Amino acid sequence: MSYSISNSKHRFSEIFLIDKTSGEVTLVGNIDYEKNKHYQVDIEAIDKGGLSDSSKIIVDVIDVNDNRPLINVLSKSDNIIEDSPPDTVIAMLSVSDPDSAENGEVECSMISSIPFKIQSTLNGFYSLVTDVALDREVASRYNVSVTCYDKGVPSLSSSITLALQITDVNDNQPLFENTSYEANVVENNPPGTSVLMIKAIDADWNQNARVSYILADSSINGVPVSSYVSVSADSGVIHAVRSFDYEQIKDFQFCVKAQDGGSPPLSSNVSVKILIQDQNDNAPQVLYPVQTGGSLVAEMVPRSADVGYLVTKVVAVDVDSGQNAWLSYKLQKATDRALFEVGLQNGEIRTIRQVTDKDAVKQRLTVIVEDNGQPSRSATVIVNVAVADSFPEVLSEFTDFTHDKEYNDNLTFYLVLALAVVSFLFITCLVVIISVKIYRWRQSRILYHSSLPVIPYYPPRYSDTLGTGTLQHVYNYEVCRTTDSRKSDCKVGNAGSQNVLIMDPSSAGTMQRIQSEKSILDEPDSPLEDQNDNAPQVLYPVQTGGSLVAEMVPRSADVGYLVTKVVAVDVDSGQNAWLSYKLQKATDRALFEVGLQNGEIRTIRQVTDKDAVKQRLTVIVEDNGQPSRSATVIVNVAVADSFPEVLSEFTDFTHDKEYNDNLTFYLVLALAVVSFLFITCLVVIISVKIYRWRQSRILYHSSLPVIPYYPPRYSDTLGTGTLQHVYNYEVCRTTDSRKSDCKFGNAGSQNVLIMDPSSTGTTQRIQTEKSILDEPDSPIEVRNGT
């Protein structure tokens, strides 16, 4: 019997094979469950007799996990905006597996480090969505890998990678590299100088990251900042528009804005500070002595001036700063270099030797003031000094100083000059007379009321009692004193005290007493102790006859704006020269203040358009002496931005309408009155001096016998008056004592010292013989004893 497959399909023969003899069916080809899940094979059996029969064999194919999942991209976005919200769909996928049962069940997944996730929507369909908000500045491109795997054993998987570009959004503002910038610029720079470069970075991309630099709108002292600096829009380089002046502005600050090219644009600001560095571009300015067109005599030095006598002080300032403002003073030229010197640091002009009668009256000093800058700048001041004791001597020598050819035809100038000179002489005369009277009165009070023992004092010219001087013997005298003799110029001490009557050559022989316990240097009029006898002198602003506008303040001035500085000096020393400045009066006290120590006038609030143009300040300068002395200076200030505005308001400062028509008449009248008073004063003084001199000559040169005279109030030496005993005294007299009011006779002569009540106690002597004082050089030193 034989067997065969009756199916005519060729494919069966390739898959199945039957043994013709045994009828065994075997698999000889590949079967695929995904192609055919079962097969029906027809078998035919034929015997040798030719009879046949047929049968069917049904073969079921069992599935094996031999297929990977299939991933199909249905839709995809290559670009996504970075500010897209979460769950934004990026791609749609369909996934299938031809296997059956668990072998065909598929799951998809992604790596967790990317901001995306995959979601299953329908059976076999998946969507790729954003998990969180995207940031292009963190990652601008993603490669998203999706892996799908089945549940077969072993599991099979498939993967797909999607490239995704993040589109930029202008969500980042430009950021500067520094929080603030600071640069130094040397003053007097050429316009267009590069100051510094600023840089800002924008994290966005393309146009959104393109940064432009813009100068923020602001003003500096009322002037737009664009007139000071400019900034390059592309590079951020800041250039100086103008040449800076350190003396006008020391630093200024402004803002620069960095703006990107996005829509809408984003921006940020940064502060930039420019510091102006000082250059030595200003020469020193001499404030005192004031240099005018006419060379007038500035200072007078008496011929009795000692070494180190302070002639004057050169005061100068330099508006630069630092070492550029350190000043030194040098004597460049002088009529007599051996007579004067200038302090290197303080500018004090002093004598370096004793002034003598041989020194020329006219002394001209040229002082150079140099700063410490590189290169050094200097200023020169001429100081005219007169070495003389009187004004006539000065005027006779300084004729070129007292006439200014420029004003020869100006009558008013000469009248004012004459009035000033006569008034000065008259006032000086009165002050000297009063000072001498007060000085003598104080000396008498000090000497008479003192109870201290006497220090022996010997004048420069005296005669001792040991036989080496002009007094060869010891003389005896009786002294009659009135009860009012305490006012006498001749002083007598208590019993047993050691007293010396000295002769001051400069006081025409008036006798004074020096005490032992109280130093002569402690007296108030001692020449070695400084008194506060000089008021402060205002050097700047210079006070002239016309009240012109001194300073101008712009209406844009801020708080603390420096208007001007009052400069004053005091020629006293110590605390007597410590000065303080106070604002005495002001048109608007709420606008200005004066520095107590430095005299700087500054604004204390913002200047506004409502402030009056005309501002008048009265500043008082006081020293620290006892009693305090002061000086007053008037500072006129204009609050305006232009000179025409100032001139229209300050007409009353430049014109004095009250005296325009009668100025000459008033000057002549004032000159006549002052001259009359001055001449009258001189005549009276000279008459009194002549009268006293004649009286003294009559008394001292008289050869008449002495008539004993006893004043109404006196004390004798017999114990009945106020003098109870007889005392011994030593009297030292100078060789010039013949001019003294106290006279002494020869030994053995009857002399009486009497008190003239009309002469406030001055002791005089009436002789019976010719006075010993009539001899030309009869300095007497007497040791009296009874």
PDB file of C-alpha atoms in Angstrom, residues 147-407:
ATOM      1  CA  THR A 147      10.806  51.727  23.863  1.00  0.00           C
ATOM      2  CA  CYS A 148       7.935  49.269  23.422  1.00  0.00           C
ATOM      3  CA  TYR A 149       8.163  45.623  24.608  1.00  0.00           C
ATOM      4  CA  ASP A 150       5.760  42.655  24.693  1.00  0.00           C
ATOM      5  CA  LYS A 151       5.027  40.248  27.520  1.00  0.00           C
ATOM      6  CA  GLY A 152       6.258  37.129  25.869  1.00  0.00           C
ATOM      7  CA  VAL A 153       8.948  34.900  27.247  1.00  0.00           C
ATOM      8  CA  PRO A 154      11.448  35.942  26.462  1.00  0.00           C
ATOM      9  CA  SER A 155      10.169  39.498  25.914  1.00  0.00           C
ATOM     10  CA  LEU A 156      10.889  41.244  22.706  1.00  0.00           C
ATOM     11  CA  SER A 157      11.109  45.062  22.330  1.00  0.00           C
ATOM     12  CA  SER A 158      11.439  47.817  19.784  1.00  0.00           C
ATOM     13  CA  SER A 159      12.658  51.436  20.126  1.00  0.00           C
ATOM     14  CA  ILE A 160      12.281  54.687  18.228  1.00  0.00           C
ATOM     15  CA  THR A 161      14.102  58.012  18.669  1.00  0.00           C
ATOM     16  CA  LEU A 162      12.457  61.366  17.993  1.00  0.00           C
ATOM     17  CA  ALA A 163      14.575  64.533  17.552  1.00  0.00           C
ATOM     18  CA  LEU A 164      12.902  67.600  19.127  1.00  0.00           C
ATOM     19  CA  GLN A 165      14.046  71.244  18.864  1.00  0.00           C
ATOM     20  CA  ILE A 166      12.989  73.745  21.593  1.00  0.00           C
ATOM     21  CA  THR A 167      11.958  77.064  20.145  1.00  0.00           C
ATOM     22  CA  ASP A 168      13.196  80.166  22.087  1.00  0.00           C
ATOM     23  CA  VAL A 169      10.879  82.624  23.806  1.00  0.00           C
ATOM     24  CA  ASN A 170      12.122  86.042  25.067  1.00  0.00           C
ATOM     25  CA  ASP A 171      11.776  85.157  28.715  1.00  0.00           C
ATOM     26  CA  ASN A 172      15.218  86.310  29.952  1.00  0.00           C
ATOM     27  CA  GLN A 173      16.349  89.911  30.469  1.00  0.00           C
ATOM     28  CA  PRO A 174      19.944  90.947  29.807  1.00  0.00           C
ATOM     29  CA  LEU A 175      22.218  90.589  32.827  1.00  0.00           C
ATOM     30  CA  PHE A 176      25.322  92.746  33.388  1.00  0.00           C
ATOM     31  CA  GLU A 177      28.575  91.120  34.344  1.00  0.00           C
ATOM     32  CA  ASN A 178      28.938  93.462  37.355  1.00  0.00           C
ATOM     33  CA  THR A 179      26.346  94.837  39.715  1.00  0.00           C
ATOM     34  CA  SER A 180      27.871  98.334  39.297  1.00  0.00           C
ATOM     35  CA  TYR A 181      30.705  99.947  37.407  1.00  0.00           C
ATOM     36  CA  GLU A 182      33.234 102.554  38.430  1.00  0.00           C
ATOM     37  CA  ALA A 183      35.860 104.282  36.319  1.00  0.00           C
ATOM     38  CA  ASN A 184      38.455 107.023  36.772  1.00  0.00           C
ATOM     39  CA  VAL A 185      38.950 109.817  34.265  1.00  0.00           C
ATOM     40  CA  VAL A 186      41.711 112.384  34.466  1.00  0.00           C
ATOM     41  CA  GLU A 187      40.357 115.897  34.134  1.00  0.00           C
ATOM     42  CA  ASN A 188      40.982 117.949  30.979  1.00  0.00           C
ATOM     43  CA  ASN A 189      40.472 114.806  28.928  1.00  0.00           C
ATOM     44  CA  PRO A 190      39.829 115.300  25.221  1.00  0.00           C
ATOM     45  CA  PRO A 191      36.168 114.862  24.187  1.00  0.00           C
ATOM     46  CA  GLY A 192      35.466 111.381  22.873  1.00  0.00           C
ATOM     47  CA  THR A 193      37.816 109.623  25.272  1.00  0.00           C
ATOM     48  CA  SER A 194      36.822 106.025  25.993  1.00  0.00           C
ATOM     49  CA  VAL A 195      36.030 105.744  29.691  1.00  0.00           C
ATOM     50  CA  LEU A 196      35.081 102.088  30.162  1.00  0.00           C
ATOM     51  CA  MET A 197      33.146  99.237  28.539  1.00  0.00           C
ATOM     52  CA  ILE A 198      30.131  97.571  30.089  1.00  0.00           C
ATOM     53  CA  LYS A 199      28.764  94.205  28.985  1.00  0.00           C
ATOM     54  CA  ALA A 200      25.440  92.431  29.463  1.00  0.00           C
ATOM     55  CA  ILE A 201      24.571  88.846  28.460  1.00  0.00           C
ATOM     56  CA  ASP A 202      21.103  87.561  27.445  1.00  0.00           C
ATOM     57  CA  ALA A 203      20.479  83.838  27.888  1.00  0.00           C
ATOM     58  CA  ASP A 204      17.930  83.814  25.076  1.00  0.00           C
ATOM     59  CA  TRP A 205      18.742  82.999  21.473  1.00  0.00           C
ATOM     60  CA  ASN A 206      19.081  84.807  18.217  1.00  0.00           C
ATOM     61  CA  GLN A 207      17.191  88.087  18.096  1.00  0.00           C
ATOM     62  CA  ASN A 208      15.997  87.707  21.649  1.00  0.00           C
ATOM     63  CA  ALA A 209      19.623  87.676  22.802  1.00  0.00           C
ATOM     64  CA  ARG A 210      20.776  90.717  20.820  1.00  0.00           C
ATOM     65  CA  VAL A 211      21.553  93.392  23.445  1.00  0.00           C
ATOM     66  CA  SER A 212      21.512  97.133  22.851  1.00  0.00           C
ATOM     67  CA  TYR A 213      22.835  99.690  25.359  1.00  0.00           C
ATOM     68  CA  ILE A 214      20.905 102.873  26.053  1.00  0.00           C
ATOM     69  CA  LEU A 215      21.829 105.820  28.321  1.00  0.00           C
ATOM     70  CA  ALA A 216      19.042 106.284  30.863  1.00  0.00           C
ATOM     71  CA  ASP A 217      17.540 109.756  31.064  1.00  0.00           C
ATOM     72  CA  SER A 218      18.876 111.683  34.076  1.00  0.00           C
ATOM     73  CA  SER A 219      20.522 114.986  34.908  1.00  0.00           C
ATOM     74  CA  ILE A 220      23.661 116.082  36.732  1.00  0.00           C
ATOM     75  CA  ASN A 221      23.378 119.452  38.436  1.00  0.00           C
ATOM     76  CA  GLY A 222      20.504 120.271  36.139  1.00  0.00           C
ATOM     77  CA  VAL A 223      22.399 119.308  32.975  1.00  0.00           C
ATOM     78  CA  PRO A 224      21.354 116.201  30.990  1.00  0.00           C
ATOM     79  CA  VAL A 225      23.732 113.302  31.451  1.00  0.00           C
ATOM     80  CA  SER A 226      23.952 112.966  27.667  1.00  0.00           C
ATOM     81  CA  SER A 227      26.034 116.144  27.627  1.00  0.00           C
ATOM     82  CA  TYR A 228      28.625 114.412  29.815  1.00  0.00           C
ATOM     83  CA  VAL A 229      28.873 110.869  28.409  1.00  0.00           C
ATOM     84  CA  SER A 230      27.567 108.679  25.599  1.00  0.00           C
ATOM     85  CA  VAL A 231      27.319 104.907  25.236  1.00  0.00           C
ATOM     86  CA  SER A 232      27.756 102.790  22.131  1.00  0.00           C
ATOM     87  CA  ALA A 233      24.534 100.860  21.492  1.00  0.00           C
ATOM     88  CA  ASP A 234      26.292  97.756  20.163  1.00  0.00           C
ATOM     89  CA  SER A 235      29.545  97.507  22.115  1.00  0.00           C
ATOM     90  CA  GLY A 236      28.628  99.163  25.417  1.00  0.00           C
ATOM     91  CA  VAL A 237      31.694 101.433  25.355  1.00  0.00           C
ATOM     92  CA  ILE A 238      31.124 104.659  27.299  1.00  0.00           C
ATOM     93  CA  HIS A 239      32.750 107.794  25.888  1.00  0.00           C
ATOM     94  CA  ALA A 240      33.262 111.214  27.449  1.00  0.00           C
ATOM     95  CA  VAL A 241      31.359 113.846  25.496  1.00  0.00           C
ATOM     96  CA  ARG A 242      33.103 116.809  27.098  1.00  0.00           C
ATOM     97  CA  SER A 243      36.314 117.665  28.863  1.00  0.00           C
ATOM     98  CA  PHE A 244      35.835 117.332  32.608  1.00  0.00           C
ATOM     99  CA  ASP A 245      36.985 119.854  35.207  1.00  0.00           C
ATOM    100  CA  TYR A 246      37.714 118.488  38.674  1.00  0.00           C
ATOM    101  CA  GLU A 247      37.120 121.886  40.254  1.00  0.00           C
ATOM    102  CA  GLN A 248      33.571 121.968  38.877  1.00  0.00           C
ATOM    103  CA  ILE A 249      32.562 118.340  39.307  1.00  0.00           C
ATOM    104  CA  LYS A 250      34.472 115.663  41.193  1.00  0.00           C
ATOM    105  CA  ASP A 251      32.268 112.683  40.375  1.00  0.00           C
ATOM    106  CA  PHE A 252      28.883 111.878  38.897  1.00  0.00           C
ATOM    107  CA  GLN A 253      26.676 108.831  38.591  1.00  0.00           C
ATOM    108  CA  PHE A 254      24.235 107.658  35.943  1.00  0.00           C
ATOM    109  CA  CYS A 255      22.434 104.523  34.734  1.00  0.00           C
ATOM    110  CA  VAL A 256      22.810 102.508  31.536  1.00  0.00           C
ATOM    111  CA  LYS A 257      19.977 100.289  30.288  1.00  0.00           C
ATOM    112  CA  ALA A 258      20.628  97.018  28.426  1.00  0.00           C
ATOM    113  CA  GLN A 259      17.679  96.006  26.211  1.00  0.00           C
ATOM    114  CA  ASP A 260      17.276  92.859  24.109  1.00  0.00           C
ATOM    115  CA  GLY A 261      15.670  92.552  20.669  1.00  0.00           C
ATOM    116  CA  GLY A 262      12.725  90.404  21.688  1.00  0.00           C
ATOM    117  CA  SER A 263       9.068  91.252  21.445  1.00  0.00           C
ATOM    118  CA  PRO A 264       8.219  92.627  23.852  1.00  0.00           C
ATOM    119  CA  PRO A 265      11.806  93.660  24.728  1.00  0.00           C
ATOM    120  CA  LEU A 266      13.232  93.013  28.177  1.00  0.00           C
ATOM    121  CA  SER A 267      15.801  95.258  29.854  1.00  0.00           C
ATOM    122  CA  SER A 268      17.900  95.782  32.994  1.00  0.00           C
ATOM    123  CA  ASN A 269      19.804  98.753  34.432  1.00  0.00           C
ATOM    124  CA  VAL A 270      23.246  99.153  35.926  1.00  0.00           C
ATOM    125  CA  SER A 271      24.762 102.078  37.852  1.00  0.00           C
ATOM    126  CA  VAL A 272      27.949 103.655  36.517  1.00  0.00           C
ATOM    127  CA  LYS A 273      30.042 106.057  38.599  1.00  0.00           C
ATOM    128  CA  ILE A 274      32.691 108.259  37.008  1.00  0.00           C
ATOM    129  CA  LEU A 275      35.404 109.652  39.307  1.00  0.00           C
ATOM    130  CA  ILE A 276      37.275 112.703  38.029  1.00  0.00           C
ATOM    131  CA  GLN A 277      40.952 112.681  38.924  1.00  0.00           C
ATOM    132  CA  ASP A 278      42.566 115.997  39.677  1.00  0.00           C
ATOM    133  CA  GLN A 279      45.332 117.444  37.578  1.00  0.00           C
ATOM    134  CA  ASN A 280      47.519 120.334  38.595  1.00  0.00           C
ATOM    135  CA  ASP A 281      45.813 122.701  36.188  1.00  0.00           C
ATOM    136  CA  ASN A 282      45.234 125.598  38.577  1.00  0.00           C
ATOM    137  CA  ALA A 283      47.867 127.956  39.853  1.00  0.00           C
ATOM    138  CA  PRO A 284      47.676 129.111  43.492  1.00  0.00           C
ATOM    139  CA  GLN A 285      45.473 132.126  44.135  1.00  0.00           C
ATOM    140  CA  VAL A 286      46.785 134.789  46.498  1.00  0.00           C
ATOM    141  CA  LEU A 287      44.023 136.008  48.820  1.00  0.00           C
ATOM    142  CA  TYR A 288      46.156 138.331  50.909  1.00  0.00           C
ATOM    143  CA  PRO A 289      47.732 140.803  50.358  1.00  0.00           C
ATOM    144  CA  VAL A 290      45.201 141.787  47.718  1.00  0.00           C
ATOM    145  CA  GLN A 291      46.936 142.735  44.500  1.00  0.00           C
ATOM    146  CA  THR A 292      45.454 145.826  42.867  1.00  0.00           C
ATOM    147  CA  GLY A 293      46.448 148.053  40.028  1.00  0.00           C
ATOM    148  CA  GLY A 294      48.194 150.519  42.305  1.00  0.00           C
ATOM    149  CA  SER A 295      51.184 149.404  44.365  1.00  0.00           C
ATOM    150  CA  LEU A 296      50.297 150.828  47.756  1.00  0.00           C
ATOM    151  CA  VAL A 297      52.315 150.270  50.886  1.00  0.00           C
ATOM    152  CA  ALA A 298      50.985 147.078  52.412  1.00  0.00           C
ATOM    153  CA  GLU A 299      52.750 146.860  55.754  1.00  0.00           C
ATOM    154  CA  MET A 300      54.756 149.081  58.100  1.00  0.00           C
ATOM    155  CA  VAL A 301      57.637 147.855  60.243  1.00  0.00           C
ATOM    156  CA  PRO A 302      58.868 150.080  63.102  1.00  0.00           C
ATOM    157  CA  ARG A 303      62.584 150.626  63.351  1.00  0.00           C
ATOM    158  CA  SER A 304      62.501 149.172  66.844  1.00  0.00           C
ATOM    159  CA  ALA A 305      61.318 145.792  65.545  1.00  0.00           C
ATOM    160  CA  ASP A 306      63.251 142.856  66.960  1.00  0.00           C
ATOM    161  CA  VAL A 307      64.294 139.624  65.340  1.00  0.00           C
ATOM    162  CA  GLY A 308      61.280 137.522  64.387  1.00  0.00           C
ATOM    163  CA  TYR A 309      58.903 140.478  64.092  1.00  0.00           C
ATOM    164  CA  LEU A 310      55.811 139.409  62.136  1.00  0.00           C
ATOM    165  CA  VAL A 311      55.482 141.772  59.191  1.00  0.00           C
ATOM    166  CA  THR A 312      52.519 140.133  57.461  1.00  0.00           C
ATOM    167  CA  LYS A 313      51.276 136.782  56.270  1.00  0.00           C
ATOM    168  CA  VAL A 314      50.761 135.749  52.667  1.00  0.00           C
ATOM    169  CA  VAL A 315      47.540 133.777  52.390  1.00  0.00           C
ATOM    170  CA  ALA A 316      46.978 131.685  49.271  1.00  0.00           C
ATOM    171  CA  VAL A 317      44.739 128.814  48.247  1.00  0.00           C
ATOM    172  CA  ASP A 318      44.781 126.254  45.463  1.00  0.00           C
ATOM    173  CA  VAL A 319      41.477 124.892  44.196  1.00  0.00           C
ATOM    174  CA  ASP A 320      43.165 121.628  43.217  1.00  0.00           C
ATOM    175  CA  SER A 321      43.206 118.733  45.666  1.00  0.00           C
ATOM    176  CA  GLY A 322      45.696 116.424  47.311  1.00  0.00           C
ATOM    177  CA  GLN A 323      49.333 117.202  46.882  1.00  0.00           C
ATOM    178  CA  ASN A 324      48.427 119.527  44.016  1.00  0.00           C
ATOM    179  CA  ALA A 325      47.054 121.884  46.672  1.00  0.00           C
ATOM    180  CA  TRP A 326      50.030 121.722  49.054  1.00  0.00           C
ATOM    181  CA  LEU A 327      51.578 125.175  48.936  1.00  0.00           C
ATOM    182  CA  SER A 328      55.055 126.379  49.755  1.00  0.00           C
ATOM    183  CA  TYR A 329      56.220 129.982  50.024  1.00  0.00           C
ATOM    184  CA  LYS A 330      59.609 131.293  48.927  1.00  0.00           C
ATOM    185  CA  LEU A 331      61.175 134.723  48.889  1.00  0.00           C
ATOM    186  CA  GLN A 332      62.077 135.241  45.257  1.00  0.00           C
ATOM    187  CA  LYS A 333      63.396 138.794  45.370  1.00  0.00           C
ATOM    188  CA  ALA A 334      63.817 141.408  48.075  1.00  0.00           C
ATOM    189  CA  THR A 335      65.340 144.845  48.478  1.00  0.00           C
ATOM    190  CA  ASP A 336      67.292 143.491  51.451  1.00  0.00           C
ATOM    191  CA  ARG A 337      67.428 139.693  51.650  1.00  0.00           C
ATOM    192  CA  ALA A 338      69.258 139.876  54.962  1.00  0.00           C
ATOM    193  CA  LEU A 339      66.286 141.563  56.633  1.00  0.00           C
ATOM    194  CA  PHE A 340      63.276 139.385  55.818  1.00  0.00           C
ATOM    195  CA  GLU A 341      62.407 135.725  55.447  1.00  0.00           C
ATOM    196  CA  VAL A 342      59.245 133.849  54.463  1.00  0.00           C
ATOM    197  CA  GLY A 343      57.939 130.765  56.267  1.00  0.00           C
ATOM    198  CA  LEU A 344      58.058 127.817  53.858  1.00  0.00           C
ATOM    199  CA  GLN A 345      54.744 126.376  54.990  1.00  0.00           C
ATOM    200  CA  ASN A 346      52.783 129.234  56.574  1.00  0.00           C
ATOM    201  CA  GLY A 347      53.787 132.205  54.390  1.00  0.00           C
ATOM    202  CA  GLU A 348      54.649 134.398  57.390  1.00  0.00           C
ATOM    203  CA  ILE A 349      57.043 137.226  56.575  1.00  0.00           C
ATOM    204  CA  ARG A 350      59.307 137.947  59.544  1.00  0.00           C
ATOM    205  CA  THR A 351      62.481 139.893  60.241  1.00  0.00           C
ATOM    206  CA  ILE A 352      65.635 137.828  60.600  1.00  0.00           C
ATOM    207  CA  ARG A 353      67.693 140.536  62.260  1.00  0.00           C
ATOM    208  CA  GLN A 354      67.275 143.737  64.234  1.00  0.00           C
ATOM    209  CA  VAL A 355      65.960 146.635  62.170  1.00  0.00           C
ATOM    210  CA  THR A 356      68.393 149.550  62.175  1.00  0.00           C
ATOM    211  CA  ASP A 357      68.308 153.204  61.149  1.00  0.00           C
ATOM    212  CA  LYS A 358      70.423 152.364  58.121  1.00  0.00           C
ATOM    213  CA  ASP A 359      67.745 150.165  56.578  1.00  0.00           C
ATOM    214  CA  ALA A 360      65.980 151.709  53.587  1.00  0.00           C
ATOM    215  CA  VAL A 361      62.442 152.891  54.159  1.00  0.00           C
ATOM    216  CA  LYS A 362      61.183 151.336  50.959  1.00  0.00           C
ATOM    217  CA  GLN A 363      61.307 147.530  50.960  1.00  0.00           C
ATOM    218  CA  ARG A 364      59.839 145.529  48.114  1.00  0.00           C
ATOM    219  CA  LEU A 365      59.431 141.768  48.522  1.00  0.00           C
ATOM    220  CA  THR A 366      58.464 139.327  45.800  1.00  0.00           C
ATOM    221  CA  VAL A 367      57.048 136.104  47.206  1.00  0.00           C
ATOM    222  CA  ILE A 368      56.434 133.105  44.975  1.00  0.00           C
ATOM    223  CA  VAL A 369      53.778 130.595  45.985  1.00  0.00           C
ATOM    224  CA  GLU A 370      54.234 127.122  44.492  1.00  0.00           C
ATOM    225  CA  ASP A 371      52.071 124.017  44.704  1.00  0.00           C
ATOM    226  CA  ASN A 372      53.337 120.455  44.923  1.00  0.00           C
ATOM    227  CA  GLY A 373      51.875 119.243  41.626  1.00  0.00           C
ATOM    228  CA  GLN A 374      53.681 117.801  38.642  1.00  0.00           C
ATOM    229  CA  PRO A 375      54.461 120.033  36.929  1.00  0.00           C
ATOM    230  CA  SER A 376      54.419 122.644  39.666  1.00  0.00           C
ATOM    231  CA  ARG A 377      52.422 125.834  39.211  1.00  0.00           C
ATOM    232  CA  SER A 378      53.075 129.096  40.982  1.00  0.00           C
ATOM    233  CA  ALA A 379      51.802 132.578  41.636  1.00  0.00           C
ATOM    234  CA  THR A 380      53.722 135.694  42.538  1.00  0.00           C
ATOM    235  CA  VAL A 381      52.724 138.376  45.017  1.00  0.00           C
ATOM    236  CA  ILE A 382      54.477 141.664  45.649  1.00  0.00           C
ATOM    237  CA  VAL A 383      54.529 142.899  49.241  1.00  0.00           C
ATOM    238  CA  ASN A 384      55.527 146.513  49.800  1.00  0.00           C
ATOM    239  CA  VAL A 385      56.941 147.185  53.262  1.00  0.00           C
ATOM    240  CA  ALA A 386      57.812 150.533  54.812  1.00  0.00           C
ATOM    241  CA  VAL A 387      60.488 150.574  57.515  1.00  0.00           C
ATOM    242  CA  ALA A 388      59.527 153.731  59.397  1.00  0.00           C
ATOM    243  CA  ASP A 389      58.005 155.020  62.607  1.00  0.00           C
ATOM    244  CA  SER A 390      55.757 157.704  61.120  1.00  0.00           C
ATOM    245  CA  PHE A 391      53.511 158.228  58.129  1.00  0.00           C
ATOM    246  CA  PRO A 392      55.228 161.396  56.833  1.00  0.00           C
ATOM    247  CA  GLU A 393      58.437 159.456  56.449  1.00  0.00           C
ATOM    248  CA  VAL A 394      56.597 156.762  54.550  1.00  0.00           C
ATOM    249  CA  LEU A 395      54.772 159.155  52.284  1.00  0.00           C
ATOM    250  CA  SER A 396      57.946 161.004  51.417  1.00  0.00           C
ATOM    251  CA  GLU A 397      59.580 157.793  50.224  1.00  0.00           C
ATOM    252  CA  PHE A 398      56.637 156.055  48.630  1.00  0.00           C
ATOM    253  CA  THR A 399      55.476 158.807  46.329  1.00  0.00           C
ATOM    254  CA  ASP A 400      55.097 156.285  43.535  1.00  0.00           C
ATOM    255  CA  PHE A 401      52.832 154.261  45.803  1.00  0.00           C
ATOM    256  CA  THR A 402      50.495 157.087  46.739  1.00  0.00           C
ATOM    257  CA  HIS A 403      49.654 158.326  43.282  1.00  0.00           C
ATOM    258  CA  ASP A 404      47.853 156.280  40.756  1.00  0.00           C
ATOM    259  CA  LYS A 405      48.262 157.888  37.347  1.00  0.00           C
ATOM    260  CA  GLU A 406      45.241 156.049  36.116  1.00  0.00           C
ATOM    261  CA  TYR A 407      42.966 158.243  38.262  1.00  0.00           C
TER     262      TYR A 407
END
